[in-house]
C-alpha positions as CSV (number, residue, x, y, z in Angstrom):
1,X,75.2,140.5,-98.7
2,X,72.9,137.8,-97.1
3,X,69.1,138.6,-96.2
4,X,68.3,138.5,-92.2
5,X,64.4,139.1,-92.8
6,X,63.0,140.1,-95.8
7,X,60.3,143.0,-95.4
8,X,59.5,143.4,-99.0
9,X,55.9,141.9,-98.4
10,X,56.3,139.3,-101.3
11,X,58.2,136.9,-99.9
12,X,60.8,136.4,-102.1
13,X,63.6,136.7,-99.8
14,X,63.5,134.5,-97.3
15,X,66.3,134.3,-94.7
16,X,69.7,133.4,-95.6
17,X,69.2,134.7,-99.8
18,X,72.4,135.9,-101.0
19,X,72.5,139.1,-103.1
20,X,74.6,139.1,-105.6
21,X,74.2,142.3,-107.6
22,X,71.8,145.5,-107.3
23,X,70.6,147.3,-110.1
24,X,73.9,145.8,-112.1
25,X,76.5,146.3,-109.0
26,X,77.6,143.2,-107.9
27,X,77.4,143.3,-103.6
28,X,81.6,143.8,-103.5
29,X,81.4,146.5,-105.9
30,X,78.5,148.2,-103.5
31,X,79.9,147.9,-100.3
32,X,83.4,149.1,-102.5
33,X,81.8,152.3,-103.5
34,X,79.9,153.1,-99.8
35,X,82.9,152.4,-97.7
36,X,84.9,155.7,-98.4
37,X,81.8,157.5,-96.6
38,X,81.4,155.3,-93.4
39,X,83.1,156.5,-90.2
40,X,85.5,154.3,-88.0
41,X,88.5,155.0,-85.9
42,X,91.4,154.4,-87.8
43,X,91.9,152.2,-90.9
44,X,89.1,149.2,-89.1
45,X,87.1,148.6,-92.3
46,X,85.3,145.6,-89.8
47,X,83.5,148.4,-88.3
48,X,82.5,150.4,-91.5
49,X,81.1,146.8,-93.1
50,X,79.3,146.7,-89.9
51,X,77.5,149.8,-90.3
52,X,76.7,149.2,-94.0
53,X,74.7,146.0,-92.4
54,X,71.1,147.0,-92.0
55,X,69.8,145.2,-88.8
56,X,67.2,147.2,-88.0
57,X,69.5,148.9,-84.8
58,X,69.3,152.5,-85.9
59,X,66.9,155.9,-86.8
60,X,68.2,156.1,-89.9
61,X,70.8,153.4,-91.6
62,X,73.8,154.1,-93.3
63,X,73.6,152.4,-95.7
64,X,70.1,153.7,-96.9
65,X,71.5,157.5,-96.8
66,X,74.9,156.7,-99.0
67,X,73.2,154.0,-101.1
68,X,70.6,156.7,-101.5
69,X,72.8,159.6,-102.4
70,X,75.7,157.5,-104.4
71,X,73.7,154.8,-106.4
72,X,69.8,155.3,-106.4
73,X,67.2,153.1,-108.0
74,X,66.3,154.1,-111.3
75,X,62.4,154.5,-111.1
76,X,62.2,153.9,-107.6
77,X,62.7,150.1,-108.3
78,X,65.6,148.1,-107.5
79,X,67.1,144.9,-109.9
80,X,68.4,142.2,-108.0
81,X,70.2,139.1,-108.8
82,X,70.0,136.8,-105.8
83,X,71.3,132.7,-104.7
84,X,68.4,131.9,-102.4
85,X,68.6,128.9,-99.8
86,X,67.3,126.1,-101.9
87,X,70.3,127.0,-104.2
88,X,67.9,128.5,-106.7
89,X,69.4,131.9,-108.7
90,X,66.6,134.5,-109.7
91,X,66.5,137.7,-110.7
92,X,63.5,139.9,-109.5
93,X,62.4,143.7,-109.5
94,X,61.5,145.0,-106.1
95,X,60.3,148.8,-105.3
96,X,62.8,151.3,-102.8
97,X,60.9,151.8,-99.8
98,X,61.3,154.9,-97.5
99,X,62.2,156.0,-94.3
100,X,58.6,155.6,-92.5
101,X,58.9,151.8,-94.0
102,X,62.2,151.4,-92.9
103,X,61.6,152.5,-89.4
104,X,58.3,150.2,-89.0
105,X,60.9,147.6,-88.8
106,X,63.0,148.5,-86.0
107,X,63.7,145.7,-83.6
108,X,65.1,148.0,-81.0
109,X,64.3,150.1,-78.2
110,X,64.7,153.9,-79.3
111,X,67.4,155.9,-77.6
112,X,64.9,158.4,-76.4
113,X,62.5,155.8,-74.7
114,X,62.1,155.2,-71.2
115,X,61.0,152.0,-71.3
116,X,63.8,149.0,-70.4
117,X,66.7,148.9,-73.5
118,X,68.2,145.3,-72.5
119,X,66.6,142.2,-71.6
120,X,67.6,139.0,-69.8
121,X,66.7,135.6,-68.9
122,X,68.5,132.4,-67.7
123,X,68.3,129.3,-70.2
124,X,67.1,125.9,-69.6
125,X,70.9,124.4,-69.0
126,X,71.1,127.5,-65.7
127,X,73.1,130.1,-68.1
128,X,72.0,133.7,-67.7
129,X,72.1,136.0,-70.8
130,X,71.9,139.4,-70.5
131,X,71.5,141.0,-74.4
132,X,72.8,144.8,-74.4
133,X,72.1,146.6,-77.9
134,X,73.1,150.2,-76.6
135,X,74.3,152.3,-73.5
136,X,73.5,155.6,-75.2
137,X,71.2,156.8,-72.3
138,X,71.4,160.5,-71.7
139,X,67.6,160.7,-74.0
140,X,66.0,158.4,-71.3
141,X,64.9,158.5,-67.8
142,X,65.1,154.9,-67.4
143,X,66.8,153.5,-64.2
144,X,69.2,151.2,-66.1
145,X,71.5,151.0,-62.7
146,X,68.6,149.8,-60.4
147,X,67.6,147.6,-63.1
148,X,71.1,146.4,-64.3
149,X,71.8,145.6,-60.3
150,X,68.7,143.4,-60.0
151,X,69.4,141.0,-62.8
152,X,73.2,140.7,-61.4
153,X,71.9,139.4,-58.2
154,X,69.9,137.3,-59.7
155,X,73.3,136.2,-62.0
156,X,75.1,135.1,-59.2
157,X,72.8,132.2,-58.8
158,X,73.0,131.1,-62.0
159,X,76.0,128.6,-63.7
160,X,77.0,131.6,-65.4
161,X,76.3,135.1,-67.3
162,X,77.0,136.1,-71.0
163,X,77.0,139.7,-72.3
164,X,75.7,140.5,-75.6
165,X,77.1,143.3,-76.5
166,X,77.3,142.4,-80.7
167,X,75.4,145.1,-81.7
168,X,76.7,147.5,-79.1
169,X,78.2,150.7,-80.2
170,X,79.0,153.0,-77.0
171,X,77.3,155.6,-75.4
172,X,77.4,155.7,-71.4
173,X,79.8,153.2,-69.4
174,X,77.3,151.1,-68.1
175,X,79.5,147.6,-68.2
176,X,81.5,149.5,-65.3
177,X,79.1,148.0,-62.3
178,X,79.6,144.6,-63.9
179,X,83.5,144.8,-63.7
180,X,83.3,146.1,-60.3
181,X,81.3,143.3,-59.1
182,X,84.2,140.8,-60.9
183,X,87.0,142.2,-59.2
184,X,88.8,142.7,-56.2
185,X,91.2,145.5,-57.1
186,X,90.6,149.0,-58.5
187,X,91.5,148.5,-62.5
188,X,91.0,151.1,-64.7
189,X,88.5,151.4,-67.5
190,X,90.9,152.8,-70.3
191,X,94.5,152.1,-70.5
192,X,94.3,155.2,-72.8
193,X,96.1,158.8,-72.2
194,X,93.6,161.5,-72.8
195,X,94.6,164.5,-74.5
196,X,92.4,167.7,-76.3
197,X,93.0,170.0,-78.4
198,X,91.3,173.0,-76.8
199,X,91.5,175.1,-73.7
200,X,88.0,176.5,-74.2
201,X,85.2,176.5,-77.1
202,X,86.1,179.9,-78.6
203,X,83.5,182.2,-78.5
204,X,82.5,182.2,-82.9
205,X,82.2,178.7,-82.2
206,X,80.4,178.9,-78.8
207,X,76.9,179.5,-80.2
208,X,76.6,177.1,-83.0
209,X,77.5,173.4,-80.2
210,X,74.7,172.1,-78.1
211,X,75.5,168.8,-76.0
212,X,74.5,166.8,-72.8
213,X,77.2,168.3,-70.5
214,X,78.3,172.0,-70.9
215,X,81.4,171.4,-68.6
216,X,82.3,170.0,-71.7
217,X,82.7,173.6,-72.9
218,X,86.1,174.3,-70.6
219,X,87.4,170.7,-71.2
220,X,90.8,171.8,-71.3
221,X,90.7,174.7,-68.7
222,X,93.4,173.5,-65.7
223,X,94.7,170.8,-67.6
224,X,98.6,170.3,-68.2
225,X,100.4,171.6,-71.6
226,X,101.5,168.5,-73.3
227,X,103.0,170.7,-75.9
228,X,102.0,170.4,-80.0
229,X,99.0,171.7,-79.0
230,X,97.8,169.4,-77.0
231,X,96.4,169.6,-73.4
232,X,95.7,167.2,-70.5
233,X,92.2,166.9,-68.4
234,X,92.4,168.7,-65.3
235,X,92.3,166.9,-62.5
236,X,88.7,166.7,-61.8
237,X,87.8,165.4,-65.6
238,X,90.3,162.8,-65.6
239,X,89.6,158.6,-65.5
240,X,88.8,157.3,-62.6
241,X,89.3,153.5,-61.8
242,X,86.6,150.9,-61.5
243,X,86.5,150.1,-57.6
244,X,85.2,146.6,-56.6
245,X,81.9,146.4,-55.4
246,X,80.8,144.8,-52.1
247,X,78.8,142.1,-53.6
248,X,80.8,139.7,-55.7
249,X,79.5,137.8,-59.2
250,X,81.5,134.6,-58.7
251,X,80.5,132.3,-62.1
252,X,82.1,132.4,-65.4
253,X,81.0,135.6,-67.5
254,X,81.1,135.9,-71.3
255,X,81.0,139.0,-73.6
256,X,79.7,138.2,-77.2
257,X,82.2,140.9,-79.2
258,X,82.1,142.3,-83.0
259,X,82.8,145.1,-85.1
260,X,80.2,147.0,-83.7
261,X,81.4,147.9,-80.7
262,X,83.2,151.3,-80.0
263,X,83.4,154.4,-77.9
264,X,82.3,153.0,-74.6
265,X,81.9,148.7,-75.8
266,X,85.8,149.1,-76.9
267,X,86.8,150.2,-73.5
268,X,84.6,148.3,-71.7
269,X,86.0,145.1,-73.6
270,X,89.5,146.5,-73.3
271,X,88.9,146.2,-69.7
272,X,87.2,143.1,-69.7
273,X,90.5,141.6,-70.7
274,X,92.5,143.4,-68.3
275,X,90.6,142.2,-66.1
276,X,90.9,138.3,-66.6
277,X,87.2,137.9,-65.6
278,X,85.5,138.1,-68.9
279,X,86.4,135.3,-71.8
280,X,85.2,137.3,-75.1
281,X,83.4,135.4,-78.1
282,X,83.0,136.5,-81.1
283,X,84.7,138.5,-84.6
284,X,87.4,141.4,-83.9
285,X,86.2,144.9,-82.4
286,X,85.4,148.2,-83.8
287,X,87.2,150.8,-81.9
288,X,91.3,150.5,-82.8
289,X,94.1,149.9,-80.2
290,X,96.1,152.7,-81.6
291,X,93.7,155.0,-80.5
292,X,90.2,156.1,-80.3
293,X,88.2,159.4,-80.0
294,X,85.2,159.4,-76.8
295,X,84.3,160.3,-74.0
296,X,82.5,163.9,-75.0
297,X,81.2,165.4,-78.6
298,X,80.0,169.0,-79.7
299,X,76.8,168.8,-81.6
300,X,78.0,171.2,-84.2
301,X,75.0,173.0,-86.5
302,X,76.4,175.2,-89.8
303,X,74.1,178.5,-89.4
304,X,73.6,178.6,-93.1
305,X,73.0,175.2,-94.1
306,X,71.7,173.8,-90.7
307,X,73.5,170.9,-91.6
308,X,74.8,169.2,-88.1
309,X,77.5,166.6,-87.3
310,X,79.3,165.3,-84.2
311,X,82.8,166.7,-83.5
312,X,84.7,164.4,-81.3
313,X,86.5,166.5,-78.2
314,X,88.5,163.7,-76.3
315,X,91.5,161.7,-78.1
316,X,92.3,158.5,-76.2
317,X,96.2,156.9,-76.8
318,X,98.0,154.2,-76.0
319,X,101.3,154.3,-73.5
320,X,103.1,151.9,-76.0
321,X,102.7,151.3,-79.5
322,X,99.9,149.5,-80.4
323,X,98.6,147.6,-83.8
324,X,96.1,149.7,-86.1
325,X,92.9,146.9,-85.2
326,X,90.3,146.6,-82.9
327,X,90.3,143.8,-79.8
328,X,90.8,140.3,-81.0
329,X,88.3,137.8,-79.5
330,X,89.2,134.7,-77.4
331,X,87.7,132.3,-79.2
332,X,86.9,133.2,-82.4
333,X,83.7,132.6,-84.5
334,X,82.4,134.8,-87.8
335,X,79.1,134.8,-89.0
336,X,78.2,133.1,-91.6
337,X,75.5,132.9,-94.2
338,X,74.4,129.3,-92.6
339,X,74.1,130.3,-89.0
340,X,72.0,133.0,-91.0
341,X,69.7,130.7,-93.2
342,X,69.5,128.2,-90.0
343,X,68.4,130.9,-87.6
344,X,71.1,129.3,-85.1
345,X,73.6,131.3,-83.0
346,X,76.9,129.6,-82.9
347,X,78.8,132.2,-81.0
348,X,76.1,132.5,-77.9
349,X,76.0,128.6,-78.0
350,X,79.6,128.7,-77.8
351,X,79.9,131.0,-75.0
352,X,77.2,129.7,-72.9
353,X,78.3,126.0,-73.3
354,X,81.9,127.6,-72.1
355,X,80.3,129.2,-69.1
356,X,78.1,125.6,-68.2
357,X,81.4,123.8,-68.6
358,X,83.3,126.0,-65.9
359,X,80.4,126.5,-63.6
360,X,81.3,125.5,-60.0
361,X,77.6,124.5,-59.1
């Protein structure tokens, strides 16, 4: 457990501080109790360490709600036993802070928000970076495709373009107009068979789901028996492929890649490599080859309790067997508590030195 910026007020953590123990637990025995609760497709236990990270990325972190419920503070104050840069090992008494606290230190654009979610620049040695944290957009009115098509013109001048997409769990499939401007055949986005489990929501369930797109509601309606209980999209539902677009991005392109990434990151990566355009950087996906669940999701309330969770409609599955893991980078490169306590980025150094290096201008 390694401090990224310390928002306690007293300075005592500064960046890079190892935690060794809270309140008695030492940080393996933590994350040991947690990671039963923490969601991930399949048995990728990258993705539910990633989760249990606080970055300051979501509403409400994970692993405030189960460190809440599972071990709280007693008083309201936690113990910790720390290592901190200078080598120095202290043990120091800091208070639990709440969720008002916790959200003043959000370092992202909210889902909801219609102002621009991703930012980009080009660096000094000509390398464009284009930083991604989400694709969730269905809460916003933002024009991401105008504003995603700008700075891809503007790419194709550059020496080259890498994608962050580290922090990047899913949501819409907004890495599809930068594959079609790298190719020059259809390819298709999922090399995944779609099945589901329903024809339509039965009608006790009908009134207790809410989502974005109530076609979502007759999924299965047209769609071919697969037998086992499973059905096919119909026809108009189903995949279809990523067509090349008229203007080209011709320089070398880089995804940054970690356990983060899921839903719509692992097929976008998946197709990324399909694709032999993108050269990925980074630690092993979230998401899992054998199979992942996308694409659509009930928001399902309980009447009585009004207690709500997502219930996943689409299963995606591979046409061969496939390994129980997410998408192994290219090259490469973990984090590491001295990137951390340095404040350098050796993966993004990597990939945009890469990109420099292959540049045909």
């Amino acid at each position: 457990m390694v401090v990224t910026a310390d928002h306690s007020g007293t300075g005592a953590l500064p960046r890079g501080t190892v935690i060794t123990s809270i309140n008695g637990r030492s940080a393996g025995e933590v994350l040991d109790t947690l990671m039963p609760y923490t969601r991930a497709d399949g048995h990728n236990d990258g993705k539910r360490r990633s989760l249990l990270g606080v970055r300051g990325a979501e509403d409400i972190e994970y692993f405030d709600v189960f460190q809440g419920l599972l071990l709280p503070p007693a008083g309201g104050v936690h113990r910790l036993s720390i290592i901190r840069p200078d080598r120095r090992e202290l043990r120091l008494e800091l208070p639990a802070i709440g969720l008002a606290a916790r959200q003043a230190t959000m370092t992202r654009v909210r889902d909801d928000s219609d102002a621009p979610r991703w930012t980009y620049h080009v660096r000094p040695d000509g390398v464009a970076i284009l930083d991604m944290p989400g694709w969730a957009m269905w809460n916003s009115k933002w024009d991401w495709r105008s504003w995603l098509s700008d700075r891809l013109d503007d790419a194709a001048t550059t020496r080259g373009l890498v994608i962050d997409l580290r922090r990047n769990e899913g949501g819409d499939d907004c890495g599809d107009p930068i594959l079609a401007r790298l190719i020059d055949r259809d390819l298709a986005g999922w090399s995944f068979e779609p099945k589901v489990r329903f024809r339509e929501v039965p009608a006790a369930l009908a009134p207790h789901v809410s989502t974005w797109d109530d076609r979502f509601r007759r999924l299965g309606v047209g769609g071919a028996d697969l037998g086992d209980g499973w059905y096919g999209l119909p026809e108009g539902e189903k995949l279809l492929p990523i067509r090349p677009d008229a203007k080209r991005l011709d320089v070398p392109v880089a995804a940054l890649i970690g356990p983060a990434n899921s839903s719509a990151t692992f097929g976008f990566i998946n197709a990324a490599r399909t694709s032999g355009r993108i050269r990925l950087f980074g630690e092993p996906t979230g998401g899992n080859r054998r199979g992942i669940n996308g694409g659509g999701f009930f928001f399902t309330k309980l009447p009585a309790s009004g207690m709500e969770f997502d219930l996943p409609l689409i299963g995606y599955f591979p046409t061969t067997p496939q390994p129980d893991a997410g998408i192994a980078p290219d090259v490469f490169i973990p984090l590491t508590a001295d990137a951390i306590t340095r404040g350098t980025d050796p993966v993004l150094d990597a990939a945009a030195i890469w990109a420099a290096e292959h540049s045909s201008s």
